[in-house]
Short mmCIF file of C-alpha atoms and ligand atoms in Angstrom, two decimals:
data_model
loop_
_atom_site.label_atom_id
_atom_site.label_comp_id
_atom_site.label_asym_id
_atom_site.label_seq_id
_atom_site.Cartn_x
_atom_site.Cartn_y
_atom_site.Cartn_z
CA MET E 72 15.52 -32.34 -70.70
CA ASP E 73 15.25 -29.57 -73.51
CA LYS E 74 16.59 -26.18 -73.15
CA ILE E 75 14.26 -24.37 -72.42
CA GLN E 76 13.40 -21.73 -75.32
CA VAL E 77 13.80 -18.42 -74.02
CA LYS E 78 10.89 -15.54 -75.91
CA ASN E 79 12.83 -12.98 -77.08
CA PRO E 80 16.54 -11.73 -76.90
CA ILE E 81 18.26 -10.61 -73.52
CA VAL E 82 20.97 -7.56 -74.02
CA GLU E 83 24.66 -9.76 -73.10
CA MET E 84 27.24 -7.07 -72.20
CA ASP E 85 30.41 -8.15 -70.84
CA GLY E 86 33.48 -6.47 -68.89
CA ASP E 87 37.35 -6.35 -67.67
CA GLU E 88 39.28 -8.17 -65.39
CA MET E 89 38.36 -11.59 -62.78
CA THR E 90 34.65 -10.67 -63.11
CA ARG E 91 35.26 -11.00 -67.34
CA VAL E 92 36.85 -13.98 -66.24
CA LEU E 93 33.72 -15.46 -64.11
CA TRP E 94 31.53 -13.83 -66.83
CA ALA E 95 32.79 -16.87 -69.34
CA TRP E 96 32.86 -18.86 -66.53
CA ILE E 97 28.47 -18.51 -65.42
CA LYS E 98 27.84 -18.54 -68.81
CA GLU E 99 29.89 -21.67 -69.77
CA LYS E 100 28.29 -24.26 -66.92
CA LEU E 101 24.92 -22.06 -65.50
CA ILE E 102 23.55 -20.14 -68.44
CA LEU E 103 24.36 -21.63 -71.89
CA PRO E 104 23.36 -24.90 -70.93
CA TYR E 105 19.89 -25.12 -70.14
CA LEU E 106 18.88 -22.01 -72.20
CA ASP E 107 17.95 -22.04 -75.24
CA ILE E 108 18.44 -18.15 -75.98
CA ASP E 109 19.02 -15.25 -77.57
CA LEU E 110 22.00 -12.77 -76.71
CA LYS E 111 22.31 -9.53 -78.23
CA TYR E 112 25.85 -9.05 -77.14
CA TYR E 113 28.00 -6.44 -76.70
CA ASP E 114 31.59 -6.88 -75.42
CA LEU E 115 32.03 -3.27 -73.00
CA GLY E 116 35.38 -4.22 -71.73
CA LEU E 117 37.90 -1.37 -72.19
CA LYS E 118 40.22 -2.64 -74.96
CA LYS E 119 36.79 -2.48 -77.77
CA ARG E 120 35.09 0.47 -76.03
CA ASP E 121 38.96 2.16 -77.02
CA GLU E 122 38.98 0.92 -80.69
CA THR E 123 34.91 1.65 -81.08
CA GLU E 124 34.93 5.67 -79.69
CA ASP E 125 32.51 3.55 -76.76
CA ARG E 126 30.40 3.65 -79.68
CA ILE E 127 29.54 -0.33 -78.21
CA THR E 128 28.56 1.21 -74.88
CA HIS E 129 25.97 3.52 -76.76
CA GLU E 130 24.92 0.27 -78.84
CA ALA E 131 24.50 -1.08 -75.55
CA ALA E 132 21.69 1.32 -74.18
CA ASN E 133 19.94 1.16 -77.63
CA ALA E 134 19.81 -2.09 -77.24
CA ILE E 135 18.78 -2.25 -73.84
CA ALA E 136 16.39 -0.16 -74.70
CA LYS E 137 14.42 -1.97 -77.20
CA TYR E 138 14.73 -5.11 -75.63
CA GLY E 139 13.30 -4.16 -73.11
CA VAL E 140 15.52 -6.48 -70.69
CA GLY E 141 20.18 -6.32 -69.63
CA VAL E 142 22.41 -7.53 -67.59
CA LYS E 143 26.45 -5.77 -67.36
CA CYS E 144 29.74 -6.83 -66.40
CA ALA E 145 31.27 -4.68 -63.67
CA THR E 146 33.73 -2.27 -66.44
CA ILE E 147 37.00 -0.78 -65.43
CA THR E 148 36.24 3.52 -65.32
CA PRO E 149 39.28 4.28 -66.79
CA ASP E 150 41.65 6.14 -64.67
CA GLU E 151 44.86 7.96 -65.26
CA SER E 152 46.41 4.30 -64.85
CA ARG E 153 44.07 2.84 -67.31
CA MET E 154 44.85 5.19 -69.54
CA SER E 155 48.68 3.75 -69.52
CA GLU E 156 47.72 0.10 -68.14
CA TYR E 157 45.49 0.01 -71.99
CA ASP E 158 47.72 2.42 -73.78
CA LEU E 159 43.23 4.30 -74.49
CA HIS E 160 42.62 7.32 -76.70
CA LYS E 161 40.99 8.85 -74.75
CA GLN E 162 39.46 8.62 -70.67
CA TRP E 163 36.44 7.55 -71.36
CA ARG E 164 32.84 7.81 -69.39
CA SER E 165 32.20 5.16 -66.95
CA PRO E 166 29.83 2.73 -69.10
CA ASN E 167 26.84 3.17 -66.31
CA GLY E 168 26.77 6.19 -65.87
CA THR E 169 26.91 6.97 -69.81
CA ILE E 170 23.64 3.79 -69.80
CA ARG E 171 21.84 6.71 -67.30
CA GLY E 172 22.46 8.98 -68.97
CA ILE E 173 20.95 7.52 -72.58
CA LEU E 174 18.19 4.83 -69.87
CA ASP E 175 17.28 8.38 -68.05
CA GLY E 176 17.10 4.86 -64.88
CA THR E 177 17.66 4.55 -61.41
CA VAL E 178 19.94 2.79 -59.73
CA PHE E 179 18.56 -0.09 -57.49
CA ARG E 180 21.28 -2.32 -54.40
CA LYS E 181 20.18 -5.46 -53.51
CA PRO E 182 21.14 -7.58 -50.87
CA ILE E 183 21.07 -11.11 -51.13
CA MET E 184 21.17 -12.50 -48.08
CA VAL E 185 21.79 -16.84 -47.28
CA LYS E 186 21.09 -18.55 -43.75
CA ASN E 187 23.37 -18.34 -43.05
CA ILE E 188 25.41 -15.08 -42.42
CA THR E 189 23.59 -12.87 -40.36
CA PRO E 190 23.44 -9.09 -40.61
CA PHE E 191 25.36 -7.25 -38.67
CA VAL E 192 21.30 -5.12 -37.40
CA SER E 193 19.88 -9.08 -36.76
CA SER E 194 16.29 -6.86 -36.57
CA TRP E 195 17.08 -7.48 -40.80
CA THR E 196 15.53 -10.59 -42.32
CA LYS E 197 14.12 -9.46 -45.41
CA PRO E 198 16.53 -7.97 -48.48
CA ILE E 199 16.00 -4.59 -47.95
CA VAL E 200 15.97 -3.02 -51.38
CA ILE E 201 17.29 0.83 -51.56
CA GLY E 202 17.19 3.77 -55.29
CA ARG E 203 19.05 6.81 -54.43
CA HIS E 204 18.75 9.45 -57.17
CA ALA E 205 21.26 10.34 -58.81
CA TYR E 206 20.67 13.56 -59.37
CA GLY E 207 21.56 17.52 -58.28
CA ASP E 208 21.48 18.80 -54.91
CA VAL E 209 25.02 18.97 -53.51
CA TYR E 210 26.20 16.93 -56.07
CA LYS E 211 25.30 19.42 -58.81
CA ALA E 212 25.92 22.98 -56.06
CA ILE E 213 27.73 25.86 -56.15
CA ASP E 214 29.35 26.73 -53.18
CA PHE E 215 31.35 29.68 -51.58
CA LYS E 216 33.01 31.24 -49.14
CA VAL E 217 31.65 34.45 -47.75
CA PRO E 218 34.85 36.64 -46.28
CA GLY E 219 33.71 38.42 -44.97
CA ALA E 220 29.48 41.38 -43.40
CA GLY E 221 27.76 41.26 -46.67
CA LYS E 222 24.41 39.57 -47.85
CA VAL E 223 24.42 36.80 -50.47
CA GLU E 224 21.12 36.40 -53.42
CA VAL E 225 20.29 34.08 -55.62
CA THR E 226 17.63 35.62 -58.05
CA TYR E 227 15.07 33.90 -61.16
CA THR E 228 15.27 35.25 -63.53
CA PRO E 229 11.99 34.03 -66.19
CA GLU E 230 13.29 32.93 -69.86
CA ASP E 231 10.02 34.74 -71.26
CA GLY E 232 10.74 38.21 -70.42
CA GLY E 233 9.04 38.26 -66.87
CA GLU E 234 9.76 40.13 -63.79
CA PRO E 235 13.65 38.54 -61.74
CA VAL E 236 12.51 37.04 -58.45
CA THR E 237 15.95 36.93 -55.75
CA TYR E 238 15.65 36.21 -52.63
CA GLN E 239 17.86 37.21 -49.93
CA ILE E 240 20.32 33.48 -48.51
CA HIS E 241 21.61 34.87 -44.97
CA GLU E 242 22.37 38.59 -44.27
CA PHE E 243 26.40 37.70 -43.28
CA LYS E 244 27.50 40.17 -39.96
CA ASP E 245 30.56 37.99 -40.33
CA SER E 246 32.82 35.34 -42.63
CA GLY E 247 30.78 32.28 -43.03
CA VAL E 248 29.79 29.78 -46.50
CA VAL E 249 26.93 29.79 -48.87
CA MET E 250 25.94 26.80 -51.54
CA GLY E 251 23.06 27.08 -54.19
CA MET E 252 21.43 23.84 -55.03
CA HIS E 253 19.06 22.57 -57.41
CA ASN E 254 16.79 19.56 -59.31
CA THR E 255 14.40 18.93 -61.94
CA ASP E 256 10.84 18.99 -61.69
CA LYS E 257 11.69 16.28 -64.50
CA SER E 258 14.20 14.35 -63.14
CA ILE E 259 12.56 14.11 -59.59
CA ARG E 260 9.50 13.04 -61.46
CA SER E 261 11.01 10.17 -63.28
CA PHE E 262 12.89 8.96 -60.16
CA ALA E 263 10.18 8.51 -58.86
CA ARG E 264 8.44 6.83 -61.46
CA ALA E 265 11.59 4.24 -61.77
CA CYS E 266 11.50 3.58 -57.69
CA ILE E 267 7.81 2.65 -58.33
CA ALA E 268 8.46 0.52 -61.72
CA MET E 269 10.89 -1.79 -59.02
CA ALA E 270 8.42 -1.52 -56.21
CA LEU E 271 6.30 -3.45 -58.39
CA SER E 272 8.64 -5.50 -60.04
CA GLU E 273 9.48 -7.27 -56.42
CA LYS E 274 6.39 -6.63 -54.70
CA ILE E 275 8.12 -5.21 -52.97
CA ASN E 276 6.47 -1.87 -50.33
CA LEU E 277 8.12 1.39 -50.99
CA TRP E 278 9.11 4.31 -48.67
CA PHE E 279 10.39 7.52 -48.88
CA GLY E 280 11.57 10.04 -46.59
CA ALA E 281 12.88 12.96 -46.44
CA LYS E 282 12.11 16.24 -43.91
CA ASP E 283 9.39 18.73 -45.83
CA THR E 284 8.17 20.02 -41.38
CA ILE E 285 11.66 22.08 -42.02
CA SER E 286 11.83 22.71 -45.91
CA LYS E 287 8.57 23.81 -46.72
CA VAL E 288 10.21 24.06 -50.54
CA TYR E 289 13.04 22.18 -51.49
CA HIS E 290 12.22 18.62 -49.79
CA THR E 291 8.37 19.05 -50.16
CA ARG E 292 8.90 19.27 -54.11
CA TRP E 293 9.27 15.16 -53.53
CA LYS E 294 7.08 13.92 -51.28
CA GLU E 295 4.66 15.78 -53.29
CA ILE E 296 5.20 14.37 -57.53
CA PHE E 297 5.90 11.24 -54.95
CA ALA E 298 2.52 11.69 -53.97
CA GLU E 299 1.13 12.07 -57.37
CA GLU E 300 2.66 9.75 -59.30
CA VAL E 301 2.16 7.11 -56.74
CA GLU E 302 -1.75 7.44 -56.87
CA LYS E 303 -1.63 7.58 -60.63
CA ARG E 304 -0.68 3.12 -60.89
CA LYS E 305 -3.04 3.48 -57.32
CA ALA E 306 -4.30 0.00 -59.09
CA ASP E 307 -1.67 -1.58 -60.21
CA PHE E 308 -0.28 -1.28 -56.21
CA GLU E 309 -3.18 -2.67 -55.04
CA ALA E 310 -2.78 -5.32 -57.76
CA ALA E 311 0.10 -6.53 -56.54
CA GLY E 312 -0.77 -6.15 -52.46
CA ILE E 313 2.14 -2.99 -52.12
CA ASP E 314 1.89 0.03 -50.68
CA TYR E 315 3.37 3.06 -50.16
CA GLU E 316 5.13 4.48 -47.14
CA TYR E 317 5.85 8.41 -46.82
CA TYR E 318 8.52 9.27 -43.97
CA LEU E 319 10.77 11.61 -41.77
CA ILE E 320 13.97 10.65 -42.90
CA ASP E 321 15.07 10.74 -39.59
CA ASN E 322 11.77 8.24 -38.65
CA ALA E 323 12.56 5.88 -41.22
CA ILE E 324 16.08 5.50 -40.14
CA ALA E 325 14.55 5.06 -36.91
CA GLN E 326 11.98 2.83 -39.15
CA ALA E 327 14.56 0.82 -41.31
CA MET E 328 17.09 -0.63 -38.18
CA LYS E 329 14.25 -2.32 -35.88
CA TYR E 330 12.28 -3.08 -38.94
CA GLU E 331 11.82 -6.68 -40.47
CA GLY E 332 13.31 -5.97 -44.59
CA GLY E 333 11.41 -6.78 -47.69
CA MET E 334 10.78 -2.91 -48.99
CA LEU E 335 12.76 0.04 -51.08
CA TRP E 336 13.22 2.78 -49.89
CA ALA E 337 13.56 5.49 -52.00
CA CYS E 338 16.04 7.99 -51.10
CA ARG E 339 16.84 11.23 -52.34
CA ASN E 340 21.00 11.86 -53.97
CA TYR E 341 23.12 12.31 -50.21
CA ASP E 342 20.17 10.74 -48.26
CA GLY E 343 21.54 7.61 -50.81
CA ASP E 344 25.05 7.69 -51.08
CA VAL E 345 25.07 7.92 -46.96
CA PHE E 346 23.06 5.05 -46.65
CA SER E 347 23.80 3.21 -49.76
CA ASP E 348 27.35 2.06 -47.65
CA MET E 349 25.87 1.64 -44.33
CA LEU E 350 23.03 -0.86 -45.87
CA ALA E 351 25.81 -3.08 -47.99
CA SER E 352 27.96 -3.04 -45.49
CA GLY E 353 25.62 -3.97 -42.47
CA PHE E 354 24.05 -6.43 -45.22
CA GLY E 355 27.64 -8.45 -45.17
CA SER E 356 29.29 -8.40 -48.01
CA LEU E 357 30.52 -7.03 -51.56
CA GLY E 358 30.13 -10.13 -53.77
CA MET E 359 26.72 -10.58 -52.51
CA MET E 360 25.23 -7.48 -53.60
CA THR E 361 23.17 -7.20 -56.65
CA SER E 362 22.39 -4.10 -58.57
CA VAL E 363 20.24 -3.15 -61.13
CA LEU E 364 19.06 0.08 -63.46
CA VAL E 365 15.42 0.13 -63.91
CA THR E 366 14.33 3.32 -66.07
CA PRO E 367 10.80 5.06 -65.31
CA ASP E 368 9.11 3.55 -68.44
CA GLY E 369 9.81 -0.24 -67.01
CA LYS E 370 13.16 -1.68 -68.82
CA PHE E 371 15.61 -3.37 -66.85
CA GLU E 372 19.73 -3.82 -66.07
CA TYR E 373 20.88 -6.08 -64.77
CA GLU E 374 24.90 -6.63 -62.94
CA ALA E 375 26.75 -6.65 -59.49
CA ALA E 376 26.89 -3.42 -57.72
CA HIS E 377 30.78 -5.12 -57.15
CA GLY E 378 33.67 -3.54 -59.34
CA THR E 379 35.98 -6.22 -62.04
CA VAL E 380 38.15 -7.58 -58.34
CA GLN E 381 41.27 -6.03 -59.61
CA ARG E 382 43.54 -7.88 -57.00
CA HIS E 383 42.55 -10.95 -58.25
CA TYR E 384 42.77 -10.75 -61.72
CA TYR E 385 46.64 -9.77 -61.03
CA GLN E 386 46.98 -13.12 -58.96
CA HIS E 387 44.79 -14.60 -61.37
CA LEU E 388 47.30 -12.89 -64.68
CA ASP E 389 49.95 -14.84 -62.93
CA GLY E 390 48.30 -18.56 -63.07
CA LYS E 391 47.17 -18.29 -59.72
CA THR E 392 43.65 -19.51 -58.86
CA THR E 393 41.45 -16.84 -56.53
CA SER E 394 38.80 -17.13 -54.87
CA THR E 395 36.44 -14.18 -56.66
CA ASN E 396 33.20 -14.43 -55.06
CA PRO E 397 30.71 -15.21 -57.86
CA VAL E 398 27.40 -15.20 -56.84
CA ALA E 399 26.11 -11.14 -57.67
CA SER E 400 27.07 -11.51 -61.29
CA ILE E 401 25.10 -14.91 -61.38
CA PHE E 402 22.32 -13.30 -59.36
CA ALA E 403 22.72 -10.36 -62.10
CA TRP E 404 21.69 -13.81 -64.79
CA THR E 405 18.75 -15.16 -62.97
CA GLY E 406 16.96 -11.41 -62.32
CA ALA E 407 17.66 -10.45 -66.07
CA LEU E 408 15.87 -14.65 -66.55
CA ARG E 409 13.51 -14.08 -64.48
CA LYS E 410 12.69 -10.64 -65.85
CA ARG E 411 12.86 -11.60 -69.37
CA GLY E 412 10.10 -14.58 -68.47
CA GLU E 413 7.68 -12.31 -66.72
CA LEU E 414 7.63 -10.32 -69.74
CA ASP E 415 7.96 -13.29 -71.73
CA GLU E 416 5.18 -15.24 -69.59
CA THR E 417 7.01 -18.15 -69.86
CA PRO E 418 6.58 -19.78 -66.09
CA GLU E 419 9.40 -22.58 -66.93
CA LEU E 420 11.73 -19.62 -67.74
CA MET E 421 11.11 -17.36 -64.23
CA HIS E 422 11.85 -21.30 -62.33
CA PHE E 423 15.51 -21.75 -63.83
CA ALA E 424 15.81 -18.19 -61.62
CA ASP E 425 14.59 -19.50 -58.60
CA THR E 426 15.95 -22.82 -59.33
CA LEU E 427 19.58 -21.71 -59.68
CA GLU E 428 19.38 -19.16 -56.91
CA ARG E 429 18.25 -21.75 -54.96
CA SER E 430 20.70 -23.61 -55.37
CA VAL E 431 23.52 -21.17 -54.53
CA LEU E 432 22.48 -21.00 -51.86
CA GLU E 433 21.73 -24.11 -51.48
CA LEU E 434 25.42 -24.80 -50.88
CA ILE E 435 26.30 -21.63 -49.02
CA GLU E 436 23.60 -22.15 -46.96
CA ALA E 437 25.96 -25.70 -46.20
CA GLY E 438 29.39 -24.12 -46.11
CA PHE E 439 30.55 -24.67 -49.31
CA VAL E 440 31.55 -20.63 -49.97
CA THR E 441 34.18 -18.20 -51.02
CA LYS E 442 37.24 -16.85 -49.37
CA ASP E 443 34.77 -13.28 -49.16
CA LEU E 444 31.87 -15.32 -46.89
CA ALA E 445 34.83 -17.90 -45.31
CA ALA E 446 34.63 -16.16 -42.15
CA LEU E 447 30.96 -14.73 -41.84
CA VAL E 448 28.87 -17.87 -42.98
CA THR E 449 27.75 -19.23 -39.15
CA PRO E 450 29.70 -21.57 -38.01
CA LYS E 451 33.09 -20.10 -39.47
CA ALA E 452 34.19 -21.95 -42.81
CA THR E 453 37.33 -23.99 -41.72
CA GLU E 454 38.16 -23.66 -45.95
CA PHE E 455 36.97 -21.67 -48.83
CA GLN E 456 36.40 -22.84 -52.86
CA THR E 457 38.67 -21.65 -55.91
CA SER E 458 35.82 -19.72 -58.03
CA GLU E 459 35.61 -22.12 -60.40
CA ASN E 460 34.99 -25.06 -57.05
CA PHE E 461 32.75 -23.54 -56.94
CA ILE E 462 30.90 -22.77 -59.46
CA GLU E 463 31.09 -26.56 -61.06
CA GLY E 464 29.65 -27.41 -56.70
CA ILE E 465 26.61 -25.19 -58.26
CA ARG E 466 26.31 -26.16 -61.31
CA ARG E 467 26.27 -29.62 -59.51
CA LYS E 468 23.74 -28.24 -57.39
CA LEU E 469 21.84 -27.18 -59.88
CA GLU E 470 21.55 -30.51 -61.63
CA GLU E 471 20.32 -32.05 -58.95
CA ASN E 472 17.79 -29.69 -58.19
CA LEU E 473 16.38 -29.98 -61.98
CA GLY E 474 15.63 -32.91 -61.06
CA GLN E 475 18.32 -34.66 -63.64
CA GLN E 476 21.15 -36.45 -65.76
CA PRO E 477 24.00 -34.65 -65.57
CA LEU E 478 25.59 -33.09 -68.76
CA GLN E 479 28.55 -34.94 -68.93
CA ALA E 480 27.37 -38.25 -68.56
CA LYS E 481 24.76 -37.70 -70.53
CA ALA E 482 26.52 -35.84 -73.33
CA SER E 483 29.44 -39.14 -73.56
P1 NAP W 906 35.84 -4.65 -56.08
O1 NAP W 906 36.29 -4.56 -57.31
O2 NAP W 906 34.24 -3.76 -56.40
O3 NAP W 906 37.30 -4.58 -55.35
C1 NAP W 906 37.42 -4.35 -54.20
C2 NAP W 906 37.73 -5.17 -53.38
O4 NAP W 906 36.83 -6.04 -53.28
C3 NAP W 906 38.41 -6.66 -54.17
O5 NAP W 906 39.42 -5.93 -53.76
C4 NAP W 906 38.17 -7.32 -52.98
O6 NAP W 906 38.17 -7.54 -51.55
C5 NAP W 906 36.78 -7.51 -52.67
N1 NAP W 906 35.74 -7.64 -53.70
C6 NAP W 906 34.98 -6.48 -54.55
N2 NAP W 906 34.18 -8.09 -55.88
C7 NAP W 906 34.96 -9.22 -54.43
C8 NAP W 906 33.84 -10.32 -55.27
N3 NAP W 906 32.67 -10.64 -56.53
N4 NAP W 906 34.70 -11.82 -54.55
C9 NAP W 906 35.58 -11.06 -53.40
N5 NAP W 906 35.95 -10.12 -52.97
C10 NAP W 906 35.35 -9.13 -53.75
O7 NAP W 906 36.77 -2.28 -56.47
P2 NAP W 906 37.55 -1.83 -57.15
O8 NAP W 906 38.80 -3.11 -57.55
O9 NAP W 906 38.86 -0.82 -56.46
O10 NAP W 906 38.24 -1.77 -58.77
C11 NAP W 906 37.70 -2.28 -59.62
C12 NAP W 906 38.04 -1.97 -61.23
O11 NAP W 906 35.97 -1.45 -60.63
C13 NAP W 906 37.85 -0.20 -60.79
O12 NAP W 906 38.21 0.19 -62.63
C14 NAP W 906 36.85 0.14 -61.61
O13 NAP W 906 36.53 1.30 -61.96
C15 NAP W 906 35.70 -0.31 -61.81
N6 NAP W 906 34.05 -0.21 -60.96
C16 NAP W 906 33.71 -1.02 -61.90
C17 NAP W 906 31.90 -0.84 -60.85
C18 NAP W 906 30.80 -1.27 -62.00
O14 NAP W 906 30.86 -1.87 -63.47
N7 NAP W 906 29.49 -1.01 -61.93
C19 NAP W 906 32.20 -0.89 -59.66
C20 NAP W 906 32.30 -0.50 -58.86
C21 NAP W 906 34.58 -0.55 -59.29
P3 NAP W 906 40.37 -8.65 -51.79
O15 NAP W 906 41.40 -7.45 -53.03
O16 NAP W 906 40.51 -7.99 -49.74
O17 NAP W 906 39.47 -10.17 -51.33
MG1 MG W 907 27.96 6.48 -51.13
#
């Protein structure tokens, strides 16, 4: 069988530690043997970021803007201990933060579901995709203690020389606390657009929740902007056969707990912080959670939601085998490949991505799993695979599903 021709490039970003090791195996065993693909390679490993004074991260982000689709390995966000471990010139910013800053995108998390792992919430039979507005509110607030009786006010002073306006927050009779927070129409609008792009891409209903009955101006602003942006894309929603639903946030959570899933839940910053962790543990394992950055103008960058799995990497460096789960990283690849196929209108590439995913799921459903899943599957797995064995198992399944001779046999 000939390799599948991939019409346009995908931006590939390499990373750190155990996920970098898995990355190379995934590419060698599951991607390159099957695809004739132009990968625009950026090494975002910490060493390279330090050598290039982080220029490489900026270049990668610009490449995603140019080509529209990227796939990224997990990377270290350096802290104090990494400064000495890697002898860094500077404590470089998180690559994900830098890329998101350049592309102005929203991150969505999506769990990978298999039949033999039941989510803790038994009604969830389809993935719940969650998107968090990662700007403003409590995360960019000014707060302070009020020591005793006194008045707290906020004043808006227009830049154009108009009259300042003052609002009283509270007249304190005694000590207390105060917080002043903000958001911008621009940021809310680009969040709404990214959520719409993602819902259309996945062809799933879009939910948005806020508390506009109580926060009649602040929360209502999100509701208004979402409604405006959805209205602009009405024809696309109809074509995709999906709906937009606004809920009061407390109703949204009540509905989500008894719903079957299969929707995109757009969350304001704090709600997203809280609910994304609830969903992640509700669905099972970090090793089974993917993440995608979607920009308001529809560029996509796929990755695993977990980090570089540092503890396993030190074992690997010690010469020990590890049982690190490569599934979320594999699904980052399949997400990017399917999107590339969709944009290029190459159904054979989309079919390959589907087949690779199916091969992974079938293997897990047959009880062939890494250590993190061994206790989660029903029936419990009595043994678990090393990462290498697991990836080799996927390769064999993939060959079977693609209906071709094992490549090794063909080569010899
Ligand atoms: P982590 O890499 O997510 O791993 C934390 C723990 O979760 C692991 O020790 C492991 O538990 C379990 N785990 C995560 N992914 C797994 C997988 N694929 N298979 C099996 N088990 C898995 O978080 P971390 O160790 O706190 O962070 C390491 C580095 O990752 C940090 O430098 C951080 O900056 C970076 N990070 C990067 C990203 C990103 O690039 N998107 C995201 C988060 C963190 P056990 O030890 O119990 O086996
Ligand atoms: Mg959180």
